[in-house]
Structure formats: C-alpha cells, structure tokens
Coordinates of C-alpha atoms and ligand atoms in Angstrom, one line a residue:
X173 CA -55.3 150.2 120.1
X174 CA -52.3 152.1 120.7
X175 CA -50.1 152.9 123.7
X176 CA -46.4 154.6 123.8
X177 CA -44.9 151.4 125.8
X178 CA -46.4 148.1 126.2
X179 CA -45.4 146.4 129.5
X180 CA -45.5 142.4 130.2
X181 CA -45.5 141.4 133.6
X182 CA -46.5 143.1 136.7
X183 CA -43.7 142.1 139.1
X184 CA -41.8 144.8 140.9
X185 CA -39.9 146.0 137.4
X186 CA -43.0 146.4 135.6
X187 CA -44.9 148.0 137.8
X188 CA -42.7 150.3 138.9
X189 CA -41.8 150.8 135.4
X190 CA -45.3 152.3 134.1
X191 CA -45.3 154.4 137.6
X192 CA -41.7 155.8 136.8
X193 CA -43.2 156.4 132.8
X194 CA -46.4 158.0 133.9
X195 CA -44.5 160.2 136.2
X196 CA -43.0 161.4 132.8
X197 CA -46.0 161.9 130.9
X198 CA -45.4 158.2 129.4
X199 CA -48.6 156.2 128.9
X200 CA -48.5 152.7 129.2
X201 CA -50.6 149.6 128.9
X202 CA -49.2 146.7 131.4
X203 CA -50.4 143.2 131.3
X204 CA -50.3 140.3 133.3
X205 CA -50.8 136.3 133.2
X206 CA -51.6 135.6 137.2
X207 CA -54.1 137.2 139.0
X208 CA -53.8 140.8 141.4
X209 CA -54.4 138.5 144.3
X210 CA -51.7 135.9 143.2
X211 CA -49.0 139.0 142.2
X212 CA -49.8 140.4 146.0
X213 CA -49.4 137.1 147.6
X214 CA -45.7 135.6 146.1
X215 CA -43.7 135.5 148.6
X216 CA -40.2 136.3 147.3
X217 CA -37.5 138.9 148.4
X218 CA -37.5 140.9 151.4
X219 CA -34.0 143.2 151.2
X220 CA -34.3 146.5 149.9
X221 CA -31.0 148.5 149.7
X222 CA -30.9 151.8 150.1
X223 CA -30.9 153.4 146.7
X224 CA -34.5 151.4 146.2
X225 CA -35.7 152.8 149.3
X226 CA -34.4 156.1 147.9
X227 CA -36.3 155.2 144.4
X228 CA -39.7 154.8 145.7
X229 CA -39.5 157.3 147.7
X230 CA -38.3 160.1 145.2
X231 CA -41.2 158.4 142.7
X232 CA -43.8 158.8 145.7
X233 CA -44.4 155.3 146.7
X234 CA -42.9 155.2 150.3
X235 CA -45.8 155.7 152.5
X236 CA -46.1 151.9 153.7
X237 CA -42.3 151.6 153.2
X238 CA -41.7 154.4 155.5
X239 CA -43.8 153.7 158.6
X240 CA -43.6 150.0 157.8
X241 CA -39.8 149.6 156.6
X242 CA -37.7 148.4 158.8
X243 CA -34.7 149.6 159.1
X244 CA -31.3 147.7 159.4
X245 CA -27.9 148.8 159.8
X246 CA -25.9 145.2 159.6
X247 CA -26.3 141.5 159.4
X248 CA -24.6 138.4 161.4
X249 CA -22.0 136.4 159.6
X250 CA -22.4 132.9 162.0
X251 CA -20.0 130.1 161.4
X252 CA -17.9 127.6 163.7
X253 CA -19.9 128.6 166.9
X254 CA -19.7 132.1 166.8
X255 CA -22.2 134.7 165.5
X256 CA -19.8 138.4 163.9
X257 CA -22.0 141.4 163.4
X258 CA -21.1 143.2 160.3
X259 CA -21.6 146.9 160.9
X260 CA -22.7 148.7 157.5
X261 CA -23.5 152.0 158.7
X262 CA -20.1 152.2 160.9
X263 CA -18.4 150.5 157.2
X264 CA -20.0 152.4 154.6
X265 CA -20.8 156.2 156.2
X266 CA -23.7 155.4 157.5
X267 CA -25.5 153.2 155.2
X268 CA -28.4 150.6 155.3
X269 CA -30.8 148.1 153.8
X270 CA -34.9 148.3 154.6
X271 CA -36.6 145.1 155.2
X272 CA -39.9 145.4 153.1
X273 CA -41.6 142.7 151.5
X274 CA -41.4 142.6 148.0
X275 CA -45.0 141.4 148.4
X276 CA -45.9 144.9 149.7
X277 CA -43.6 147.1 147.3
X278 CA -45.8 144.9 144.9
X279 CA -49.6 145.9 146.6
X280 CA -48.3 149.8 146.8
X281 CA -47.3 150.0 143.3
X282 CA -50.7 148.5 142.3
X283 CA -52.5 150.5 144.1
X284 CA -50.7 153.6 142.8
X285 CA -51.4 152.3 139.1
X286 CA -55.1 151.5 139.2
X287 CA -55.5 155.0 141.8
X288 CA -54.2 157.1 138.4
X289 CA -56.7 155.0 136.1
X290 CA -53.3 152.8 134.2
X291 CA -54.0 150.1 132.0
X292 CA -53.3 147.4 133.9
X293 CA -55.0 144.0 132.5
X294 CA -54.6 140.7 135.0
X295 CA -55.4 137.0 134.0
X296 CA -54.5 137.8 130.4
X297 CA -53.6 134.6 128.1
X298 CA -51.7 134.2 125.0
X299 CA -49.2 136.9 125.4
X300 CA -47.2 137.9 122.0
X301 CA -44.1 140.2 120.9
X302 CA -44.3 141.3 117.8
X303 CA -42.5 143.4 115.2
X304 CA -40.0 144.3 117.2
X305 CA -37.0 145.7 115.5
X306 CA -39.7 148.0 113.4
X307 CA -41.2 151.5 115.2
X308 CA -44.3 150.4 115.9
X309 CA -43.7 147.1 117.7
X310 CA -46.9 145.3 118.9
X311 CA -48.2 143.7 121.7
X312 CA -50.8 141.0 122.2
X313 CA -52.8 139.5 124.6
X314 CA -56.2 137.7 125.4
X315 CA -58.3 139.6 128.5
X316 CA -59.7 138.0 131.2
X317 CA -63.0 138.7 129.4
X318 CA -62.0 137.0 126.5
X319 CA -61.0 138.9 124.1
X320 CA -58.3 139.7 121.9
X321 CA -56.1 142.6 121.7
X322 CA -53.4 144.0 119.6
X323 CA -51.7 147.2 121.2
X324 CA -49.1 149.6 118.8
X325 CA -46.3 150.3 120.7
X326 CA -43.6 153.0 120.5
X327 CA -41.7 150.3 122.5
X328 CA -42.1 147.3 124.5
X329 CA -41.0 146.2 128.1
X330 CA -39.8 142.8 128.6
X331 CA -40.5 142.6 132.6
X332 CA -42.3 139.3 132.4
X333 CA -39.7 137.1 134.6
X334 CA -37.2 134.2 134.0
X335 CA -39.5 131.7 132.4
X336 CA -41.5 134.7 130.3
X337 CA -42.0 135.1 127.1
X338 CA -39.8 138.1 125.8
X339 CA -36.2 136.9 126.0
X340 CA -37.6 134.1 124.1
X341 CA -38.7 136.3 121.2
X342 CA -35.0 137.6 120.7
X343 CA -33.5 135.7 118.2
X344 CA -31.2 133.0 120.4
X345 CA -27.9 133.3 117.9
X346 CA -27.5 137.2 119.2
X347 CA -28.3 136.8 123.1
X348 CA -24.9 135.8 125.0
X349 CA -25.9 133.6 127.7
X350 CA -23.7 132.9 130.5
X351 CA -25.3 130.8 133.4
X352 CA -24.5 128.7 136.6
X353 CA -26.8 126.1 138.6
X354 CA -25.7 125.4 142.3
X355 CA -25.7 121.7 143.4
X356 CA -28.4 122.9 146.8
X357 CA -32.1 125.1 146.7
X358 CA -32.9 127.0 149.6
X359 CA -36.0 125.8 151.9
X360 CA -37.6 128.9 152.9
X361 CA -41.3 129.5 155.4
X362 CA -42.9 132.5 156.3
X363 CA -43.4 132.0 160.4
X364 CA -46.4 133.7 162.6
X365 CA -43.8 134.8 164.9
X366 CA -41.3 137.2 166.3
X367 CA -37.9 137.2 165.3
X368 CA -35.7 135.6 167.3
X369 CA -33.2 138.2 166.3
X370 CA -32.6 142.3 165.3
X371 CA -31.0 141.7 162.4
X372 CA -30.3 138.7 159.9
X373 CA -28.8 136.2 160.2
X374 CA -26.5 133.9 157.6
X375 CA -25.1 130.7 159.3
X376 CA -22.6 128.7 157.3
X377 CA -22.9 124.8 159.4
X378 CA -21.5 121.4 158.8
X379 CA -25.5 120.7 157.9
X380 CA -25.9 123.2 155.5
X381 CA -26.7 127.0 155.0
X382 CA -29.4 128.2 157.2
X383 CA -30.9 132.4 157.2
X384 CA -33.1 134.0 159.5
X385 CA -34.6 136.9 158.3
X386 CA -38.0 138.6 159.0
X387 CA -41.0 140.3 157.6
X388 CA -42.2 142.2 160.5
X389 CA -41.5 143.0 164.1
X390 CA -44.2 139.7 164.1
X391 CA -43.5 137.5 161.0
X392 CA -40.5 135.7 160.7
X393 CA -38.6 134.5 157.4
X394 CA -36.2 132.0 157.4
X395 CA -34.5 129.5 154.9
X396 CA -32.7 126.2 155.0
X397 CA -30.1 125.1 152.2
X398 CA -31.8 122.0 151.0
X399 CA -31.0 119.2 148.5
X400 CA -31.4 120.5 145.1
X401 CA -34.0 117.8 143.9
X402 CA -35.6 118.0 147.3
X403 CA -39.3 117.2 148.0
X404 CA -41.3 119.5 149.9
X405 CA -43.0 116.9 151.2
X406 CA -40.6 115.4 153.5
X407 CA -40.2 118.3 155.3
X408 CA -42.6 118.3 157.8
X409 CA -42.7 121.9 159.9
X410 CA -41.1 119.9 163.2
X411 CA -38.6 118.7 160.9
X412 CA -37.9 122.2 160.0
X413 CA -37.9 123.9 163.2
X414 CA -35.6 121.7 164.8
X415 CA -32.7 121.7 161.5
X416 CA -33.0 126.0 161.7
X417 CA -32.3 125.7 165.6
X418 CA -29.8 123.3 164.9
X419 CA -27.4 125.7 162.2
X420 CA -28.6 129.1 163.8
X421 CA -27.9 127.7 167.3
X422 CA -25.1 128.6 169.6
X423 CA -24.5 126.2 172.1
X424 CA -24.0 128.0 175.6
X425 CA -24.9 131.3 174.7
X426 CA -28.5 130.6 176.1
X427 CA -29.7 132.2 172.6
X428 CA -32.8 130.4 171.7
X429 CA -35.0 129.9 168.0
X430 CA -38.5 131.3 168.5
X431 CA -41.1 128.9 166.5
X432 CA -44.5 129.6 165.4
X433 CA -47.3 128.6 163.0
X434 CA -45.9 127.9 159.4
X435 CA -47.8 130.5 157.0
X436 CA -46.0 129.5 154.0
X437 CA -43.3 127.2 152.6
X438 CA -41.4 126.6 149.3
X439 CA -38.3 125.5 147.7
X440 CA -36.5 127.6 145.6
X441 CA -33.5 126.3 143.1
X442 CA -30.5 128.6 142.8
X443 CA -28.6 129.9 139.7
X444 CA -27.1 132.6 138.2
X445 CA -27.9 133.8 134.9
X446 CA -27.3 136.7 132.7
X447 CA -28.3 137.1 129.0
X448 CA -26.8 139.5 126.9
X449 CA -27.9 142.8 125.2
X450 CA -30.6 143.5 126.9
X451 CA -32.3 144.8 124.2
X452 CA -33.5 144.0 121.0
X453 CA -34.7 146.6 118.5
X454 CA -37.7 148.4 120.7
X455 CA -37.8 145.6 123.0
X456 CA -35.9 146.0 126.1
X457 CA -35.7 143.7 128.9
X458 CA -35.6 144.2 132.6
X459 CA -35.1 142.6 135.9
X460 CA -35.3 139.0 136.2
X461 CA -36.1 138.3 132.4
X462 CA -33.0 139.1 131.5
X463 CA -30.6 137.8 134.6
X464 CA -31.3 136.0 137.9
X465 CA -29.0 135.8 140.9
X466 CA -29.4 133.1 143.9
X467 CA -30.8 135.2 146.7
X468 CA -28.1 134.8 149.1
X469 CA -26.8 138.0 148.5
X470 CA -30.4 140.1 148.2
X471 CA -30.2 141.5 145.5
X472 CA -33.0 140.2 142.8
X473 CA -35.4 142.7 143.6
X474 CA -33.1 145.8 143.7
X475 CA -31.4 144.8 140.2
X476 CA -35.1 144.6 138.9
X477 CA -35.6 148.3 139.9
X478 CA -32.4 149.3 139.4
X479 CA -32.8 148.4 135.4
X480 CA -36.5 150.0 135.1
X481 CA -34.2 153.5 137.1
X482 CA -32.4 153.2 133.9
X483 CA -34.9 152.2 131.5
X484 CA -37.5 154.8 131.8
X485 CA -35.4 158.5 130.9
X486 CA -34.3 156.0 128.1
X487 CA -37.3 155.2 126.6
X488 CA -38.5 159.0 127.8
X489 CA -35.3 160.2 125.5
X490 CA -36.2 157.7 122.8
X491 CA -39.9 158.6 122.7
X492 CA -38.6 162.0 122.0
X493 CA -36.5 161.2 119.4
X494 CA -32.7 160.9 121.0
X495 CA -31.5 157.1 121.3
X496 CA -28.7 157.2 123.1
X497 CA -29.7 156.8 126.6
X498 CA -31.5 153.5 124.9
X499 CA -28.4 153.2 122.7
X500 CA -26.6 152.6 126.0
X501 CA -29.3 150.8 128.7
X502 CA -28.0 147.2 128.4
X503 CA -24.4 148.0 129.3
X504 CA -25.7 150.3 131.9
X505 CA -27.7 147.9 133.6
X506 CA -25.6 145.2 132.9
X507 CA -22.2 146.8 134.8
X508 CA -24.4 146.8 137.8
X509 CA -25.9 143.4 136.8
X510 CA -22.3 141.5 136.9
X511 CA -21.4 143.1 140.2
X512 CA -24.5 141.6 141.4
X513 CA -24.0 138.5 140.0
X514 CA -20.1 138.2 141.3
X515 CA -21.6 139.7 144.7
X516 CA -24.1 136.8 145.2
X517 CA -22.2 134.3 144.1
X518 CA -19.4 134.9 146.4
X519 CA -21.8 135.1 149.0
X520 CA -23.5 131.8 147.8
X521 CA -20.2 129.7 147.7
X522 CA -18.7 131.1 150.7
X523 CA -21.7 130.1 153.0
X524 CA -23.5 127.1 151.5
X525 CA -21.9 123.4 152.5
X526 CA -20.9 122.2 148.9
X527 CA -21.8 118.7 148.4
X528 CA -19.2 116.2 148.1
X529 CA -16.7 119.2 149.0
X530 CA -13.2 118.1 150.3
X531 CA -11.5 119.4 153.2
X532 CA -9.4 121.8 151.0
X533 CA -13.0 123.5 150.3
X534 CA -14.0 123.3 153.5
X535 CA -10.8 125.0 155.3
X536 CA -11.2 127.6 152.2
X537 CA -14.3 128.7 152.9
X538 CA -13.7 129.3 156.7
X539 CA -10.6 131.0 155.9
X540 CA -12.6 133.0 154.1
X541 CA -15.3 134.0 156.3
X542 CA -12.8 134.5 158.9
X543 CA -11.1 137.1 156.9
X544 CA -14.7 139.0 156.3
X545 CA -15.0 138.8 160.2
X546 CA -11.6 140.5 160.7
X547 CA -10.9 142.4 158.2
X548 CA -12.4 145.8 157.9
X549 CA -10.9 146.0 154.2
X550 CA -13.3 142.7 153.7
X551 CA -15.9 143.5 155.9
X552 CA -16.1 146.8 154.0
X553 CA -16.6 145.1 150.7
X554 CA -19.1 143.2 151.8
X555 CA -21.2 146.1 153.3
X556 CA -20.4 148.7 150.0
X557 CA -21.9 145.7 147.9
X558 CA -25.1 144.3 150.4
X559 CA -26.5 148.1 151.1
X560 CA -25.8 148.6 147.0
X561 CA -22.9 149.5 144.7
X562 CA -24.4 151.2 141.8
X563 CA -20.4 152.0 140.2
X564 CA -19.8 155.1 138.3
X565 CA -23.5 155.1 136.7
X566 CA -25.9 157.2 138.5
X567 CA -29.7 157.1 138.9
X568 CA -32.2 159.6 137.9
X569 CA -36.0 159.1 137.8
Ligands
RFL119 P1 -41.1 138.8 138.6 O1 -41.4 139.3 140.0 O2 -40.9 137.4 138.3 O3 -42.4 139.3 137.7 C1 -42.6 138.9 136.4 C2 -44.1 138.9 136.1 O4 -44.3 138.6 134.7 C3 -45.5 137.8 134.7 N1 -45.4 137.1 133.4 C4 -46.3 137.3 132.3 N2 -47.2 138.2 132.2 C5 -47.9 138.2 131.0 N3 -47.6 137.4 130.0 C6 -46.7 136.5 130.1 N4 -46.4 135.6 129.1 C7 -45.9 136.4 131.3 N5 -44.9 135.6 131.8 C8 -44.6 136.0 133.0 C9 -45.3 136.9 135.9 O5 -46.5 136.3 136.3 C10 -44.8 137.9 136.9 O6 -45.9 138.5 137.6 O7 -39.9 139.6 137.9 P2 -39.3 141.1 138.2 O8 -40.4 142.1 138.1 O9 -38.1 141.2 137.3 O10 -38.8 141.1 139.7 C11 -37.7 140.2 140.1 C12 -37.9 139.8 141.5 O11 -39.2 139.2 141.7 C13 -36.8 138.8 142.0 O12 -35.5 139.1 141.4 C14 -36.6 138.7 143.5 O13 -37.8 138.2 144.1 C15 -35.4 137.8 143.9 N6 -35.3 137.6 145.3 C16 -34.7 138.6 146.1 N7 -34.4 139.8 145.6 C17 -33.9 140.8 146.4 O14 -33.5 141.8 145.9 N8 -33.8 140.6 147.8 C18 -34.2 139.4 148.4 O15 -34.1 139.4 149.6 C19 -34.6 138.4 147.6 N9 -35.0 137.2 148.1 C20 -35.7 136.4 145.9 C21 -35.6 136.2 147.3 C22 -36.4 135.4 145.1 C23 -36.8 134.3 145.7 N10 -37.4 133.3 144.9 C24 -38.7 132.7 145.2 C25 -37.0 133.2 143.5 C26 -36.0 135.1 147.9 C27 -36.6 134.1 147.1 C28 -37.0 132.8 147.8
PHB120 C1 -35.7 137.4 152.6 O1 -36.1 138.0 153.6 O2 -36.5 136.8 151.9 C2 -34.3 137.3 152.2 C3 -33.4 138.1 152.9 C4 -32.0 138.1 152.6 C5 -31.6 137.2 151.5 C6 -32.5 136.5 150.8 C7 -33.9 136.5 151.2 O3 -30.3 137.2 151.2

C-alpha cells in the first residue's frame, strides 16, 4: 500500500493534520490505537485561542465551533479574598479565547475526515515507524479486522501523544530533552450544571489551586490542585464540592458555587516537557508527542494545532520537492513551543500552593499576582500570551 503521509494518532493534531493535507491535494492514511467512541469522549482541554478559532475556520471546520463556541473576552485572577477581571479584549485590541471542547473539535474533524472518504483506521494494534531517514519511510499497523499492513510513505506524522510510539523511534542520543514534574496534579469533573460564573475562574488559596471553567452555557468544568500521588478514590463528589466552594468562595460577597451531578472525574499529573528537533529524517512530530505543558495556562491543544499550521505547507513544499519549509519546522514550532512552555509555567507556579513552600514563597507569589492585578504592563502580558502569541512566525494553511 502506499500513501504520501502516514499519520499516527487521531487526537486534535492528527486529525486536523490530514484535513489541512487533503485541503492541499495531500492524501493521507491516519491510524489510531483507541476506539472513535473513546477519541470523541476524552475529556481534556477546553481553551481555544483565537488564531485556532481562526484555523478551523479558514480550513472549514467551524460550523459547531461557531454557533456552539463560546466566546470569552477575559478571565478572573482570585486570590486573598478578592476576585480581578483581566480584560483581554480592552488589553490586547480586542482579542479573545473560544471555549470549545477539545472533545468536539475532535467529533467535527472526524466527521469531516470520514465525510471526504480519508483513511482513517481505529482500534489498530502494533503500530511501527520504519525506515525513516530513507524516502520512502513506512508505516505499520494491525486493523481492527486483523490484519497487517505496511503503508509507503513520502513522510510520516508523529501525532500519536506523550506516551506514543514515534519519539521513541528517534534515536535518544540526538533528541534534547528538557523536562519539569510539579510536586501537585490537578483534580478535575465535568458537572451537569450551569456555571456559576461568565468567565473563568483561577483562584490561588491557602488550600491549593482551584479553576472553574465550563463546557456549555449547562456543563460546568472545574479542577482542584490535588496531591501529586493522589487517589481518586478518596475523593468522594461531596468532598469535592465543598473544597471548590471553599477556594473559589468569597466570603460576604453573597457569590455562591452551583453544584450538580458529577459526569466525569480524573486526575491529571502536571509537567513540562519539550524534546528537541522535532524531526527526524521524514518523520516529524507534532503536538503533544513532542512537548507537553501543565494546563494551567491552556495552551496544549492550541500548540498541537499550531505545529500541524506549520507542518502541512512543509510537508506540501517537501512533497514537491523544496525542503526548506521542512528544513525549518522544528525551530518554527518550537519558538512558539518555549513561549508556551515559559507561559504555563509562570502561570502554574504563580497560582498553585507549593508544598512545603516557606513564607518567602508565599509573599512572592502574591506579590506577584498583585502586580498582574495592577499593572496593565503585566496584565497585558498575560492577555498577549493566554489569547495566543504566535511571535514573528506567521500561519498559513
Ligand atoms: P493526543 O490528543 O494525546 O492524541 C494522540 C493520539 O495518538 C493515539 N496514539 C496512537 N495511535 C496509534 N498507534 C499508537 N502507537 C498510538 N499511541 C498513541 C492516542 O490514542 C491519541 O488518540 O495528542 P495531540 O493530538 O497532540 O493533542 C494534544 C492535546 O490533546 C493536549 O495538549 C491538550 O488536551 C492539553 N490540555 C489543554 N490544552 C489546551 O490547549 N487548552 C486547555 O484548556 C487544556 N486543558 C489539557 C487540558 C489536557 C488535560 N489532560 C487530561 C492532559 C486539561 C487537561 C485535564
Ligand atoms: C478546561 O476547560 O478544561 C481548561 C480551561 C483552562 C485551563 C485548563 C483547562 O487553563
């Protein structure tokens, strides 16, 4: 069998990946461990900045996004009692973020795929790389029925997440790894119910860090920091409720948590993690195989598009026969990549309670968030790098 680029993994970057390639003309063959139900159903990020939304849209995926999106201009910075709005459009010229599930940027892109007849193959097992630094790199896979494939590639997408199988197939003495565990995870439940606020909310308490976000004008999100090695288990939903109300609260102000049925819960470790080229021969990785960010800061999802942005007039230009646009996609992505990675971890350590922290810490990080509340220089720099700072590298389709 042979296909111009084989794709592994159907999260957000591969999917939109093959979309962005067929829109050029690129055929693709995209294949997938989990199930479509399972991909549809993981509930993971839910921030898309505004170039994203800009991305689907120009790539013709916005239908849902646009009558579903929603929306929002700012978030709430709450510590010591008091809740700051931080105004992005007023900050940045006027713009925003859209809250959108990744779970449904994930069902639209599918949809789109199978619509136009793609290749896409769930349930496969025994996934291989092959060949790689040669021109006809090759691709493997079992089907769901069974059988055993081996696809000819022009080149091959890595987009098979942190724990796939690609990154692995680079040889380990020329990757650069640079990486960062935080001593907390974040708890985090999908609620059947309204949020108990217009836009989100990060709390920095004594407790801990706690976030209310949403997925709907009916389904709420929210997230508790949480002991690293913690145990879902002793978490019943009361238990839960009552520690949100407690860091979101705001004694007097008669402001009041909204609770609901639990639809989901999880716990989620945090870490930072870039690996470095992101490319070997005609494999090129994207999105979370080659870096993870914690998710205070949002911005998983949009690095994962922002890298396939790049990737496919790359692949398009090396298909053709010019490299250099593949020459240069790992430090492309990778500029963006780091400001991400500083972005969320300021974010992360400026609003999470670090264990065992002294005083000095403590009075730090308040000083800190202060400053951010105050400071329209600071407040800026937040808002330019939540609604998306893509630097002096621009996206085309
Ligand atoms: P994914 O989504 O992990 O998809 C990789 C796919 O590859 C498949 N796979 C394989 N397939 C075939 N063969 C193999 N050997 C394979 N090995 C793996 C997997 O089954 C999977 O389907 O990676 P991708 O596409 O790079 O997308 C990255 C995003 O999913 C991730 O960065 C975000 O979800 C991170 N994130 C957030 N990002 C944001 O931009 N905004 C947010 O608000 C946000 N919140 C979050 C988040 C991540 C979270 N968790 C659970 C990690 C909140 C949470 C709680
Ligand atoms: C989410 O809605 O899942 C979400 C929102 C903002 C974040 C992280 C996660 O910073």
């Amino acid at each position: 069998m042979r296909t111009q680029v084989g794709i592994v993994g159907a999260g957000p970057a591969g999917l939109l990946l093959s979309h962005l390639l067929a829109l050029r003309g690129i055929d693709s063959v995209l294949v997938e461990m989990r199930s479509r139900a399972y991909c549809e159903a993981r509930q993971r990020a839910g921030v898309l900045e505004d170039g994203s939304v800009r991305l689907l849209r120009e790539a013709g995926v916005a239908d849902r996004l646009d009558s579903q999106g929603l929306e929002h201009g700012g978030i709430y910075l709450q510590f010591a009692g008091e809740r700051h709005h931080i105004d992005f459009r007023e900050l940045t010229g006027g713009r925003t973020v859209t809250v959108y599930a990744q779970t449904e940027v994930v069902k639209d892109l599918i949809a789109k795929r199978l619509a136009s007849g793609a290749a896409v193959h769930f349930d496969v097992t025994g996934t291989e790389v092959d060949e790689l630094t040669s021109d006809r790199p090759v691709l493997r896979f079992t089907g769901a029925d069974g059988v055993r494939h081996e696809i000819s590639c022009d080149a091959i997408a890595g987009c098979d997440g942190f724990h796939g199988i690609c990154r692995a197939a680079i040889p380990a003495e020329l990757l650069t790894i640079r990486e960062r565990d935080y001593p907390y995870a974040w708890l985090g439940i999908l609620a059947d119910v309204p949020p108990s606020t217009d836009e989100l909310i990060y709390a920095h308490h004594h407790n801990g860090f706690a976030l209310h976000s949403l997925r709907s004008l009916t389904v709420s999100r929210l997230y508790l920091q949480v002991e690293p090695d913690e145990q879902i288990g002793n978490w019943p939903d009361d238990r839960i409720w009552a520690e949100l109300a407690t860091r979101l609260g705001l004694p007097g102000s008669g402001w009041t948590l909204r609770r609901g049925p639990v639809l989901d819960k999880g716990i989620t470790p945090m870490r930072s993690f870039v690996s470095a080229p992101m490319r070997y021969g005609r494999l090129f990785l994207a999105g979370d195989a080659a870096h993870i960010v914690p998710p205070t800061g949002a911005k998983g999802l949009n690095l994962a598009m922002a890298d396939v942005a790049v990737l496919a007039p790359a692949l398009d230009s090396l298909l053709h026969g010019d490299p250099a646009l593949a020459d240069a996609y790992s430090d492309t992505c990778l500029n963006r990549v780091w400001r991400s990675t500083h972005f969320s971890w300021w974010m992360t350590t400026m609003l999470h309670r670090t264990p065992e922290a002294d005083e000095m810490e403590a009075e730090l990080q308040l000083s800190q968030l202060r400053y951010v509340v105050s400071s329209r220089a600071a407040a800026t720099s937040l808002a330019e790098n939540y609604t998306g700072y893509s630097g002096p590298y621009r996206r085309t389709l």
